[in-house]
């Protein structure tokens, strides 16, 4: 009686610690879970919401197990092997049953359809959840009883008879349940075959009629196999009965995984998609192509389901040491392939989703809103470093993952991959010697990106080419010229790079006034315009230094030139310069100040009172016009020599 009290005390201590955890911790951190109706219906969103719902129960289970076991270790004076054995058996049984209940809730979600991962009706989900928990609890309790009985010295025959009795009772209850719910499951089998309001296949209809007979026959065969193993003292059953009994739920999980892999492969190859993002009404040709792809998808899905069923039949036979030549190895390969492909796809989905989310975060807000950037460099906004590096990282991870999965599948098929790896190394060495230019391009691009020399969306000048970085590959960088041409340059040929998008762009421009223009007044007007432009909501934030006057730059034959200067963010200075011209002109006109008109003063030699001057005044006009034209041409040539085409401003100020 005292030993039973200690066991109850230890288990109760675990429950007490879990209760305190729920009252203190959960009430503080798990009170703002999303409401059921707000959870998205996507597969990943449903799974995430389901995990959030069962996470408190899982943490509570950990506290229960740790509290009960820690309390048991504190009372070290209770030195009784019987108490320790029974306590550990009870603790493990309760923990396993609760863990299975949590997993079942995660999958079936009997309380809410919003979190249900498996597509089921509410009633079927509740029945499946209860059957799984009760059956698992029954089997775990029976296993713990057998272990405790064996450790306490019970005879082997007694233990095996108890196992046979427990298994027989379980199979009988399962058979009764099959016969009782045969019509409901028959309707579910038929309904599952009706895809898009189409009639189920003839084979499915026939299977729905006789499924209960096949199930009862399977249970009977399972009982005979168990009886045969228990009758032979040299044979250890090794969990074959439990796995065979749960073969249908295991097959359902494997079938869902295979269907997911098939659907993902068909969607990646663009052969079939569950949903199409149509901007308008699709054409008849597109509809016919989609229908063809859907028919192919249904055929591939049906074939894969048949293959999985065959693989499970062979797998169950292997559990009972029934070897089928060739098919046993093939079934093992199929099951290994399902696990490998599923794990690889889950990993790829996680990596791809994370990279895609980071790329979207690096896109400027103006581009996300669809606003066009008025930019003489091509209108491409500068992206973050993540937008440049993450696509290449995604390609690298995808390539490595593909090679690894291929090698693992070949290894599971029995192929010795050692020579393949050695041959790949030799071939790679030969390719490296034969394609030195390619290797140089790849390594040059790697170090450019490592140094963060340029990013997607930045404007570059590399030698004789210039443009906005549009795409970066392993070998090339693609520059979009501001006139629209796409330039593809290998990384090794870039050489020295001028990146116009790092730091501020200093813009200087000249304004011409008459000799008698008020210089101080012009300076004050330009300063006020600069302050006003800083307050503009559209481009005020793009200033680094405001618009201001630098005073008189030069005085030529006919005008006085005043230099204006400002510093702005790269790519935004075009709009700011245009607005500065407009606002300064309007402000000067309001003050009665106007720009100087272009004029050339020509001094014609004194012809005196000659007859030619009096009789031919047109000759004088022609001489003056020719001299003026010559002067204008010389000024234009001098201005053209100050900078190359495409330069922003005079760097010398």
PDB file of C-alpha atoms in Angstrom, residues 6-7 10-11 68-69 72 81-96 144-145 147-148:
ATOM      1  CA  UNK A   6       4.648   6.751  -3.451  1.00  0.00           C
ATOM      2  CA  UNK A   7       3.853   6.112  -7.120  1.00  0.00           C
ATOM      3  CA  UNK A  10       5.366  11.109  -7.770  1.00  0.00           C
ATOM      4  CA  UNK A  11       2.851  11.241 -10.624  1.00  0.00           C
ATOM      5  CA  UNK A  68       7.499  13.675 -11.765  1.00  0.00           C
ATOM      6  CA  UNK A  69      10.973  12.306 -12.482  1.00  0.00           C
ATOM      7  CA  UNK A  72      11.271  10.694  -7.728  1.00  0.00           C
ATOM      8  CA  UNK A  81      13.100  -1.791  -7.373  1.00  0.00           C
ATOM      9  CA  UNK A  82       9.393  -2.515  -7.602  1.00  0.00           C
ATOM     10  CA  UNK A  83       8.465   1.134  -7.028  1.00  0.00           C
ATOM     11  CA  UNK A  84      11.063   2.359  -9.527  1.00  0.00           C
ATOM     12  CA  UNK A  85       9.970  -0.127 -12.203  1.00  0.00           C
ATOM     13  CA  UNK A  86       6.252   0.504 -11.859  1.00  0.00           C
ATOM     14  CA  UNK A  87       6.730   4.284 -11.574  1.00  0.00           C
ATOM     15  CA  UNK A  88       8.808   4.471 -14.758  1.00  0.00           C
ATOM     16  CA  UNK A  89       6.328   2.250 -16.603  1.00  0.00           C
ATOM     17  CA  UNK A  90       3.383   4.416 -15.541  1.00  0.00           C
ATOM     18  CA  UNK A  91       5.260   7.655 -16.297  1.00  0.00           C
ATOM     19  CA  UNK A  92       6.345   6.487 -19.766  1.00  0.00           C
ATOM     20  CA  UNK A  93       2.866   5.170 -20.558  1.00  0.00           C
ATOM     21  CA  UNK A  94       1.140   8.414 -19.561  1.00  0.00           C
ATOM     22  CA  UNK A  95       3.704  10.546 -21.406  1.00  0.00           C
ATOM     23  CA  UNK A  96       3.489   8.463 -24.600  1.00  0.00           C
ATOM     24  CA  UNK A 144       4.134  -1.603 -20.229  1.00  0.00           C
ATOM     25  CA  UNK A 145       2.274  -4.389 -18.397  1.00  0.00           C
ATOM     26  CA  UNK A 147       7.548  -5.290 -19.588  1.00  0.00           C
ATOM     27  CA  UNK A 148       6.780  -4.952 -15.868  1.00  0.00           C
TER      28      UNK A 148
END
